[in-house]
mmCIF file of C-alpha atoms in Angstrom:
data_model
loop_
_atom_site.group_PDB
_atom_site.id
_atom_site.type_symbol
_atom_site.label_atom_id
_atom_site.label_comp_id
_atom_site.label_asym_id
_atom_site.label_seq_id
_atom_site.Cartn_x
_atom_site.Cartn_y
_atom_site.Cartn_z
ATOM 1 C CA UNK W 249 15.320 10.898 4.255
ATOM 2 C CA UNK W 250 18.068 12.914 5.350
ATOM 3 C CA UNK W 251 17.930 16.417 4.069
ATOM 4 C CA UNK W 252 14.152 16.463 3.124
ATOM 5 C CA UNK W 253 11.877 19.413 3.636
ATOM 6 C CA UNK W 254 11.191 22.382 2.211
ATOM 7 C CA UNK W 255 13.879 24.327 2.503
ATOM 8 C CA UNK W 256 14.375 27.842 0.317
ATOM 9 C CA UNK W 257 16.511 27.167 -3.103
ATOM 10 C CA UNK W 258 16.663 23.451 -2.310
ATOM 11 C CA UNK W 259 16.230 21.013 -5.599
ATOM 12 C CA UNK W 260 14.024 17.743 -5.010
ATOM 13 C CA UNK W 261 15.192 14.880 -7.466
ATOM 14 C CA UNK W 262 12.667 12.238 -7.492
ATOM 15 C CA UNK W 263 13.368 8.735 -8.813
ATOM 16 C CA UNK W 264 10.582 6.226 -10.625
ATOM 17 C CA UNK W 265 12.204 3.164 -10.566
ATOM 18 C CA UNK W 266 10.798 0.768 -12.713
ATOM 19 C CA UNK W 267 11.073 -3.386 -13.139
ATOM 20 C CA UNK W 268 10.249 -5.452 -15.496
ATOM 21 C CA UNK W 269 7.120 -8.112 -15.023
ATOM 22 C CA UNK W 270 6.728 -9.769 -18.198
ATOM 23 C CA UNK W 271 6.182 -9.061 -21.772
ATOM 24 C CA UNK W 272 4.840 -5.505 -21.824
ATOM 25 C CA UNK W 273 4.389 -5.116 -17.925
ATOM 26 C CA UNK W 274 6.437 -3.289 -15.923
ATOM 27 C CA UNK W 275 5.823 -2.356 -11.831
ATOM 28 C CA UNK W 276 6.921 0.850 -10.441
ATOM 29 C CA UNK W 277 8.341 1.227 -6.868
ATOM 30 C CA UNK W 278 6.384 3.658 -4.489
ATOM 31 C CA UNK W 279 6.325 3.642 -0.569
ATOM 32 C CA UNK W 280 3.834 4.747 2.026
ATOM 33 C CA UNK W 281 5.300 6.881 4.479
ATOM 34 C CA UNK W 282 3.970 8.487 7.437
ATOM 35 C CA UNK W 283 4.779 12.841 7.851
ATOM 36 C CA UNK W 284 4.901 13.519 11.451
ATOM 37 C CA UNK W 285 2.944 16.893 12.314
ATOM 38 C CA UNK W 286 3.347 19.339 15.132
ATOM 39 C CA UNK W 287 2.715 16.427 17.533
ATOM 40 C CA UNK W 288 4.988 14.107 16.376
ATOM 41 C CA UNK W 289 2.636 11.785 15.780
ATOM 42 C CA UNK W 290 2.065 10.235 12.308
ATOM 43 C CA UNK W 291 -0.475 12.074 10.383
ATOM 44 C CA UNK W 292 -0.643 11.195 6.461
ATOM 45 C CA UNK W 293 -0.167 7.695 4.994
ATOM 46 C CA UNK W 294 -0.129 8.381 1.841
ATOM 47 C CA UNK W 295 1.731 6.650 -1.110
ATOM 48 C CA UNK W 296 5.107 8.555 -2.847
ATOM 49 C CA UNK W 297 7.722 8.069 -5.424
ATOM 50 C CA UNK W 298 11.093 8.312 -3.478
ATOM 51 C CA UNK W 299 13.049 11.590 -3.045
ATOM 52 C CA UNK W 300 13.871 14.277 -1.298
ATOM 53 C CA UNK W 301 16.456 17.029 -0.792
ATOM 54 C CA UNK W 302 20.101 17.396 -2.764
ATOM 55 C CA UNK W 303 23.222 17.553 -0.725
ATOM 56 C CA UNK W 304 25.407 20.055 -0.966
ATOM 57 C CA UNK W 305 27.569 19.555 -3.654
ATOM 58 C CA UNK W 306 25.549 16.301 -4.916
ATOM 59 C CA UNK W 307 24.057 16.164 -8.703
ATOM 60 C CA UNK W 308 20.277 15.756 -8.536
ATOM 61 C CA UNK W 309 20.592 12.439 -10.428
ATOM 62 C CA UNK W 310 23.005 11.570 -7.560
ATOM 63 C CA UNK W 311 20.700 12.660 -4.804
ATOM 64 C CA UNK W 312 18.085 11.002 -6.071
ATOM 65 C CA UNK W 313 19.866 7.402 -6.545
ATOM 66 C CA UNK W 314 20.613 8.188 -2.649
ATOM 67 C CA UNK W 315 17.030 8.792 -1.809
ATOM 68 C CA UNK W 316 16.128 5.810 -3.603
ATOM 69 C CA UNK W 317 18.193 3.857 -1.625
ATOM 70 C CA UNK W 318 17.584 5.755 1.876
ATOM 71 C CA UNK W 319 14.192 5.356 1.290
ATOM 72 C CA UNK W 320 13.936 2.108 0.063
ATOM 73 C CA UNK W 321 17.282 0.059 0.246
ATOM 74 C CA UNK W 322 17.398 -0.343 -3.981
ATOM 75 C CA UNK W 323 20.230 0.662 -5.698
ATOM 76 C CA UNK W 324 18.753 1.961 -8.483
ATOM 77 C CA UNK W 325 20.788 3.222 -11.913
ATOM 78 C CA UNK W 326 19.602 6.743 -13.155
ATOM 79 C CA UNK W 327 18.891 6.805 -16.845
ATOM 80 C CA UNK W 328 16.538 9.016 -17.647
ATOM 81 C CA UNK W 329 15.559 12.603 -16.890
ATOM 82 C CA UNK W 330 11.721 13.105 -17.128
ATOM 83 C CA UNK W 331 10.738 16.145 -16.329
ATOM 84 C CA UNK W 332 10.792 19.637 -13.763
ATOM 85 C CA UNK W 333 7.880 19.860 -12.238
ATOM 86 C CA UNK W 334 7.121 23.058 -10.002
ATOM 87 C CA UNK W 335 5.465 21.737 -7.045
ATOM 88 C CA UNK W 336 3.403 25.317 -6.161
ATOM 89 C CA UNK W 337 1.318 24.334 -9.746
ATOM 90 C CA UNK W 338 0.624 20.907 -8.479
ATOM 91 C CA UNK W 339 -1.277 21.949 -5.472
ATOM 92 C CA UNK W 340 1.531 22.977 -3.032
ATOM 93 C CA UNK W 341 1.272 25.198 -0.346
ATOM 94 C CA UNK W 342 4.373 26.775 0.025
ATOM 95 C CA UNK W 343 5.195 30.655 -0.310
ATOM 96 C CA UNK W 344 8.074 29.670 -2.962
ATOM 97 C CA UNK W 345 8.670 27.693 -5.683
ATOM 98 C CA UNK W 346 9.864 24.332 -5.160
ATOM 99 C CA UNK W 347 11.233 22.410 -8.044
ATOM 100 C CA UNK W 348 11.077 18.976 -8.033
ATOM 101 C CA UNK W 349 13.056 17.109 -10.378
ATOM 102 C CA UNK W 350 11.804 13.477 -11.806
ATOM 103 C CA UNK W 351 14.108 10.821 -13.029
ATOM 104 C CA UNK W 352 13.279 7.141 -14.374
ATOM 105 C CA UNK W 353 15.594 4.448 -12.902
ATOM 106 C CA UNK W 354 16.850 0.535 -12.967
ATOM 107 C CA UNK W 355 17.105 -1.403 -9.611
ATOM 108 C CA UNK W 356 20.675 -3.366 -10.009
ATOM 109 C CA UNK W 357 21.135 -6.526 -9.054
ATOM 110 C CA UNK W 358 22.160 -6.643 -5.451
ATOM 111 C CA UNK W 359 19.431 -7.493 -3.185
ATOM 112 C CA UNK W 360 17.738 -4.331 -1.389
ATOM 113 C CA UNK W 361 19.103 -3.780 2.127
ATOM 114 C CA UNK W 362 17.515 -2.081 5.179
ATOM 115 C CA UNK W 363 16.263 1.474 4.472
ATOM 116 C CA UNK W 364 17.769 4.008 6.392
ATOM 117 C CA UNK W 365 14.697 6.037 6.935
ATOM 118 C CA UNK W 366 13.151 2.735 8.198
ATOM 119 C CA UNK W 367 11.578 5.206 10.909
ATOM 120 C CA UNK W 368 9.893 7.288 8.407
ATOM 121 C CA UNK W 369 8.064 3.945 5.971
ATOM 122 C CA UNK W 370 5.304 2.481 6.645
ATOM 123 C CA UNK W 371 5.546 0.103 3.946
ATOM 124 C CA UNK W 372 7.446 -0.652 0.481
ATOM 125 C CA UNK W 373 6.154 -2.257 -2.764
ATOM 126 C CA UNK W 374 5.981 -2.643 -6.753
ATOM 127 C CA UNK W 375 2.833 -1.274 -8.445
ATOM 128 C CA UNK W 376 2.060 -1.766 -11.787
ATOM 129 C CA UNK W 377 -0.307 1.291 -13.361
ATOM 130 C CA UNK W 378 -3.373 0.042 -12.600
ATOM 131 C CA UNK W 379 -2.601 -0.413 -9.131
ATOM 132 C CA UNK W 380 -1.231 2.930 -8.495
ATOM 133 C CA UNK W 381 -4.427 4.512 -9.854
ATOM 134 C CA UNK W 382 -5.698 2.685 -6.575
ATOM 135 C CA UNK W 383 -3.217 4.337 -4.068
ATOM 136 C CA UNK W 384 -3.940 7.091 -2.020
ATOM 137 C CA UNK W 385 -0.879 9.561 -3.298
ATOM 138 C CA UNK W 386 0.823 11.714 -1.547
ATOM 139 C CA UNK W 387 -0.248 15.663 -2.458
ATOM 140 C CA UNK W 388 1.697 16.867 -5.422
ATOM 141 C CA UNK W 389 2.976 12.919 -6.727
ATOM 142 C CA UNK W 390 0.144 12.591 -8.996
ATOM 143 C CA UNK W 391 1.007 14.678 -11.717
ATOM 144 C CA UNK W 392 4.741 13.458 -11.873
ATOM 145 C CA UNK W 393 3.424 9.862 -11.540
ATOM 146 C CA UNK W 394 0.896 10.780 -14.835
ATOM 147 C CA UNK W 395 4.101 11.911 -16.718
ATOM 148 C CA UNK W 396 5.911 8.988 -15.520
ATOM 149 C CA UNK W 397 3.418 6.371 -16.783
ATOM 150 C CA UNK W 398 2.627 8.595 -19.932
ATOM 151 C CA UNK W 399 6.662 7.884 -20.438
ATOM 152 C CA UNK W 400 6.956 4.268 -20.189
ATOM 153 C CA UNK W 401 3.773 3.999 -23.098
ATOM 154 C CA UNK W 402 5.620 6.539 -25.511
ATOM 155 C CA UNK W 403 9.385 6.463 -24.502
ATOM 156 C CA UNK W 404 10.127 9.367 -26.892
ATOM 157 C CA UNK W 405 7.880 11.347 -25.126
ATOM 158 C CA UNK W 406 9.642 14.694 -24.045
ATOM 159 C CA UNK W 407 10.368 16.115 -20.237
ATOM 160 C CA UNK W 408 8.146 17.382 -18.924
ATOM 161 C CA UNK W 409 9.034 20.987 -17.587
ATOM 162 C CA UNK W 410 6.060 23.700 -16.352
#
């Protein structure tokens, strides 16, 4: 999405947006996208929680109800904050800390529309938690996707920060 990368004193709010199934169930919305290396060419499909890089000037609950919606076409409604999560103890490679803020989320209504980043998915769906323990992830989701299903089975459960 516009603004991603890892840039130097950037924030990273990432959004689980979650849906109802049934009684008890609920799905949460991940995409696969593809990060273009050196050669432009496609290089990792892996599965990730939409999000990216804060605008200047924009909230991180903002930004990341705009990546949502980049990424995916939901609108989603931010209600939650779930957690900072420092992406250099999650296996990250980069000299400095990035900080990657998570959020929990409700799609409205209105029908998704085209993502804008339609260049950069490879594909869009709802998984419930046994399905995402399936996925291939991308590196550095799976410990804010582990907070974010340890959330939905004990909503009081604290943010996470490390």
């Amino acid at each position: 999405a516009k603004g991603t990368g890892c840039h130097q004193g950037r924030v990273f709010p990432h959004a689980v947006a979650r849906q109802k199934l049934g009684p008890g169930q609920k799905a949460f919305l991940a995409f696969q996208g593809a990060q273009r290396g050196n050669t432009g060419r496609h290089q990792r499909r892996c599965w990730a929680m939409p999000g990216g890089a804060c605008e200047v000037g924009e909230t991180p609950a903002l930004g990341a109800a705009r990546e949502v919606l980049e990424e995916t076409g939901y609108t989603v409604q931010i209600d939650r904050f779930l957690g900072l999560f420092d992406s250099t103890h999650a296996g990250g490679q980069a000299s400095r800390h990035l900080y990657h803020i998570l959020f929990a989320g409700s799609p409205g209504d209105t029908p998704p529309a085209s993502p804008s980043t339609a260049n950069e998915i490879l594909d869009l769906g709802w998984f419930t938690p046994s399905q995402i323990a399936e996925l291939t992830l991308s590196p550095g989701h799976s410990p804010r996707i582990r907070h974010a299903l340890a959330w939905q089975m004990q909503p009081d459960l604290p943010p996470f920060f490390d």
